[in-house]
Structure formats: structure tokens, C-alpha cells
């Protein structure tokens, strides 16, 4: 049996992904997630933030799957998405001193949690609003969102726990994030901040 050229195989996967095949998404996720996560971790110096942004990278891939060009480098495409998300994340951080201070602490030490004694009334209000928004989600979306964002599990862990594909988890997360953003009336990058600081 002849071997399959990895590049051609990837093009086939991208064609399948464009058609909405979850198995193709799963294979591409498994192929690239660790590499993208490594880059995100180096740039953010926070495992929690890197994991959040990694999931957002693949959420965008799934959302935009129909516009993928199989002839172009998928790896480059993923890294461009990651770079844009990091840029947005730090642009927001620069506008929010409290978030900036948190990022500095996270960069210096991953072991020390956010200082609960220093939390402001705004922190409590944001947490309550996020909980209200999560409570409005459809049951399965809420379950997936809670496992991924509140309990901090990866898509792969949740997929295994719920006996679903990572693409199905991504679909639920895409829907959940859109509904939560709409409920809170906040941009996507602020939602990442809320996940990291309030989760």
C-alpha cells in the first residue's frame, strides 16, 4: 500500500473540514494543538491564558471552516490567528490596569492565584453577571462550557468525558461564547479576561 504524502493528506483533511467533517477537525487539532499552545505559552507566560487562547484559535478555525483554502499553509493560518488573538489580548490589557497587573503577576509566577482579598466590587459584579449568563445557556452548552471554562478542562478531556468529538465540543463552545458575549454585551477579548480572572 503506497504511503500518503503528509501535505496531500493535510489538503484532504482541509477539504473535509470545509465540508464540516468533525473527524477532520479532530485530526488537525491533534496535529497542531501542542505547537500552537507552546507558542502561546511562550508569549503569554501563563498556562491558563495560553489554554484559553488555544481553544479560541480552534474555535475560530471551526467557525471559518467554509472559507479555508486547502492550497495554503494551514500551519501559517493557525499561527496568524494565534498572533491576532495575543495582540487583541494585550491591547485590552494595556487599557485595563487591573488586568495588566494580573498579567504581570501571572508572568512572574503561575503558582499564586489571583488575590481574593484584593478583589473589588467590580470583580464580584462581573462574576455574578458571568454566572447569570452561563445559567441562560442550553443544558448541553452549559455543561460543556462549565467543564471547559470554569473547571479548566481541555477540549480533549471534555470530549473524552462526554463521549463527544472535539469538534462537537468546539461547536458547543462557539455557541456558548456567542450567547454569553451577547448577554454581557462585551467583546470576545474581554470575555477571555473574565474567564482568566474570574474563573
Short mmCIF file of C-alpha atoms in Angstrom, two decimals:
data_model
loop_
_atom_site.label_atom_id
_atom_site.label_comp_id
_atom_site.label_asym_id
_atom_site.label_seq_id
_atom_site.Cartn_x
_atom_site.Cartn_y
_atom_site.Cartn_z
CA UNK A 1 0.00 0.00 0.00
CA UNK A 2 1.58 3.33 -1.04
CA UNK A 3 2.29 5.89 1.68
CA UNK A 4 0.28 9.10 1.71
CA UNK A 5 2.20 12.35 1.29
CA UNK A 6 1.60 14.32 4.53
CA UNK A 7 0.99 17.56 2.61
CA UNK A 8 -1.58 15.94 0.33
CA UNK A 9 -3.13 14.26 3.34
CA UNK A 10 -3.44 17.63 5.06
CA UNK A 11 -5.09 19.10 1.97
CA UNK A 12 -7.58 16.25 2.06
CA UNK A 13 -8.25 16.95 5.74
CA UNK A 14 -8.85 20.62 4.99
CA UNK A 15 -11.28 19.75 2.20
CA UNK A 16 -13.14 17.51 4.64
CA UNK A 17 -13.06 20.21 7.31
CA UNK A 18 -14.55 22.71 4.86
CA UNK A 19 -17.40 20.25 4.39
CA UNK A 20 -17.96 20.21 8.16
CA UNK A 21 -16.49 16.79 8.96
CA UNK A 22 -15.71 16.66 12.67
CA UNK A 23 -13.20 13.82 12.29
CA UNK A 24 -11.03 16.05 10.09
CA UNK A 25 -11.19 18.82 12.67
CA UNK A 26 -10.17 16.36 15.39
CA UNK A 27 -7.14 15.19 13.40
CA UNK A 28 -5.98 18.72 12.69
CA UNK A 29 -6.49 19.68 16.33
CA UNK A 30 -4.37 16.74 17.48
CA UNK A 31 -1.71 17.57 14.90
CA UNK A 32 -1.29 21.24 15.77
CA UNK A 33 -2.63 21.94 19.27
CA UNK A 34 0.64 21.31 21.11
CA UNK A 35 2.64 23.50 18.73
CA UNK A 36 0.20 26.39 18.96
CA UNK A 37 -0.04 26.01 22.73
CA UNK A 38 3.77 26.17 23.01
CA UNK A 39 3.86 29.46 21.11
CA UNK A 40 1.03 30.92 23.16
CA UNK A 41 2.69 29.87 26.40
CA UNK A 42 5.99 31.50 25.41
CA UNK A 43 4.24 34.75 24.54
CA UNK A 44 1.83 34.96 27.47
CA UNK A 45 3.89 33.19 30.17
CA UNK A 46 0.64 31.89 31.59
CA UNK A 47 -0.58 28.32 31.14
CA UNK A 48 -4.15 29.39 31.87
CA UNK A 49 -4.16 32.20 29.32
CA UNK A 50 -2.40 30.01 26.73
CA UNK A 51 -5.05 27.29 27.14
CA UNK A 52 -7.86 29.85 26.79
CA UNK A 53 -6.36 31.30 23.64
CA UNK A 54 -5.63 27.86 22.18
CA UNK A 55 -9.30 26.96 22.43
CA UNK A 56 -10.22 30.29 20.86
CA UNK A 57 -7.84 29.63 17.93
CA UNK A 58 -9.55 26.35 17.10
CA UNK A 59 -12.98 27.81 17.73
CA UNK A 60 -12.23 30.38 15.02
CA UNK A 61 -11.00 27.63 12.69
CA UNK A 62 -14.29 25.79 13.09
CA UNK A 63 -16.35 28.97 12.68
CA UNK A 64 -14.46 29.91 9.48
CA UNK A 65 -14.02 26.40 8.08
CA UNK A 66 -16.00 27.06 4.91
CA UNK A 67 -13.58 29.81 3.86
CA UNK A 68 -10.41 27.67 4.29
CA UNK A 69 -8.13 27.35 1.27
CA UNK A 70 -6.60 23.84 1.24
CA UNK A 71 -3.85 25.06 -1.12
CA UNK A 72 -2.45 27.42 1.55
CA UNK A 73 -0.41 26.54 4.64
CA UNK A 74 -2.77 25.59 7.46
CA UNK A 75 0.06 25.92 9.97
CA UNK A 76 0.64 29.55 8.94
CA UNK A 77 -3.09 30.18 9.12
CA UNK A 78 -3.22 28.88 12.71
CA UNK A 79 -0.23 30.97 13.79
CA UNK A 80 -1.76 34.12 12.25
CA UNK A 81 -4.96 33.55 14.23
CA UNK A 82 -2.92 32.99 17.40
CA UNK A 83 -0.91 36.17 16.84
CA UNK A 84 -4.07 38.24 16.32
CA UNK A 85 -5.63 36.85 19.49
CA UNK A 86 -2.48 37.61 21.50
CA UNK A 87 -2.36 41.12 20.06
CA UNK A 88 -6.01 41.71 20.97
CA UNK A 89 -5.46 40.26 24.41
CA UNK A 90 -2.54 42.56 25.26
CA UNK A 91 -4.22 45.57 23.68
CA UNK A 92 -7.09 45.03 26.08
CA UNK A 93 -4.63 44.50 28.93
CA UNK A 94 -2.97 47.83 28.20
CA UNK A 95 -6.35 49.53 28.55
CA UNK A 96 -7.16 47.85 31.81
CA UNK A 97 -4.65 48.44 34.60
CA UNK A 98 -6.11 45.74 36.80
CA UNK A 99 -5.79 43.18 34.04
CA UNK A 100 -2.26 44.39 33.29
CA UNK A 101 -1.26 43.88 36.93
CA UNK A 102 -2.77 40.39 36.85
CA UNK A 103 -0.83 39.53 33.69
CA UNK A 104 2.41 40.71 35.27
CA UNK A 105 1.80 38.53 38.31
CA UNK A 106 0.86 35.56 36.13
CA UNK A 107 4.02 36.03 34.11
CA UNK A 108 6.19 36.05 37.25
CA UNK A 109 4.53 33.11 38.97
CA UNK A 110 2.00 30.54 37.83
CA UNK A 111 1.58 29.20 41.36
CA UNK A 112 -0.03 32.16 43.08
CA UNK A 113 -3.74 32.61 42.38
CA UNK A 114 -5.46 35.94 41.98
CA UNK A 115 -5.50 37.64 45.41
CA UNK A 116 -9.11 37.27 46.51
CA UNK A 117 -8.65 39.75 49.39
CA UNK A 118 -7.88 42.50 46.88
CA UNK A 119 -10.89 41.83 44.65
CA UNK A 120 -13.05 44.85 44.05
CA UNK A 121 -16.80 45.18 43.92
CA UNK A 122 -16.41 45.19 40.15
CA UNK A 123 -14.87 41.73 40.33
CA UNK A 124 -17.90 40.41 42.25
CA UNK A 125 -20.35 42.08 39.89
CA UNK A 126 -18.58 40.66 36.83
CA UNK A 127 -18.52 37.18 38.36
CA UNK A 128 -22.24 37.33 39.12
CA UNK A 129 -23.05 38.56 35.62
CA UNK A 130 -20.94 35.77 34.08
CA UNK A 131 -22.75 33.20 36.24
CA UNK A 132 -26.11 34.63 35.16
CA UNK A 133 -25.06 34.39 31.51
CA UNK A 134 -23.92 30.78 31.93
CA UNK A 135 -27.24 29.99 33.59
CA UNK A 136 -29.05 31.13 30.44
CA UNK A 137 -27.25 28.61 28.20
CA UNK A 138 -28.96 25.49 26.84
CA UNK A 139 -28.27 22.46 29.04
CA UNK A 140 -25.58 20.74 26.92
CA UNK A 141 -23.87 24.05 26.13
CA UNK A 142 -23.84 24.90 29.82
CA UNK A 143 -22.35 21.52 30.70
CA UNK A 144 -19.59 21.84 28.11
CA UNK A 145 -18.88 25.48 28.98
CA UNK A 146 -18.69 24.71 32.70
CA UNK A 147 -16.24 21.86 32.16
CA UNK A 148 -14.04 23.83 29.75
CA UNK A 149 -14.08 27.34 31.15
CA UNK A 150 -14.98 27.04 34.81
CA UNK A 151 -13.33 23.71 35.64
CA UNK A 152 -10.47 24.42 33.25
CA UNK A 153 -10.52 21.15 31.30
CA UNK A 154 -9.20 20.96 27.76
CA UNK A 155 -11.45 20.21 24.79
CA UNK A 156 -9.88 16.76 24.55
CA UNK A 157 -10.57 15.99 28.21
CA UNK A 158 -14.18 17.13 27.94
CA UNK A 159 -14.67 15.26 24.66
CA UNK A 160 -13.46 12.08 26.33
CA UNK A 161 -15.58 12.65 29.45
CA UNK A 162 -18.77 13.31 27.50
CA UNK A 163 -18.03 10.82 24.71
CA UNK A 164 -18.08 13.51 22.03
CA UNK A 165 -15.62 14.67 19.38
CA UNK A 166 -13.51 17.77 19.97
CA UNK A 167 -15.36 19.35 17.04
CA UNK A 168 -18.68 18.88 18.86
CA UNK A 169 -17.15 20.45 21.97
CA UNK A 170 -15.91 23.33 19.82
CA UNK A 171 -19.42 23.78 18.38
CA UNK A 172 -20.93 23.95 21.85
CA UNK A 173 -18.24 26.42 22.97
CA UNK A 174 -18.76 28.60 19.90
CA UNK A 175 -22.48 28.76 20.63
CA UNK A 176 -21.92 29.34 24.36
CA UNK A 177 -19.41 32.15 23.83
CA UNK A 178 -21.68 33.92 21.34
CA UNK A 179 -24.62 33.72 23.73
CA UNK A 180 -22.55 34.88 26.70
CA UNK A 181 -21.00 37.77 24.76
CA UNK A 182 -24.47 38.81 23.67
CA UNK A 183 -25.84 38.56 27.22
CA UNK A 184 -22.93 40.51 28.73
CA UNK A 185 -22.57 42.84 25.72
CA UNK A 186 -18.76 42.53 25.78
CA UNK A 187 -16.13 41.90 23.07
CA UNK A 188 -14.52 38.47 22.72
CA UNK A 189 -11.19 39.62 24.19
CA UNK A 190 -12.88 40.88 27.36
CA UNK A 191 -14.61 37.52 27.70
CA UNK A 192 -11.15 35.86 27.69
CA UNK A 193 -10.14 38.21 30.50
CA UNK A 194 -13.23 37.32 32.52
CA UNK A 195 -12.52 33.61 32.06
CA UNK A 196 -8.96 34.00 33.31
CA UNK A 197 -9.54 36.40 36.19
CA UNK A 198 -12.95 35.30 37.39
CA UNK A 199 -12.76 31.59 36.68
#
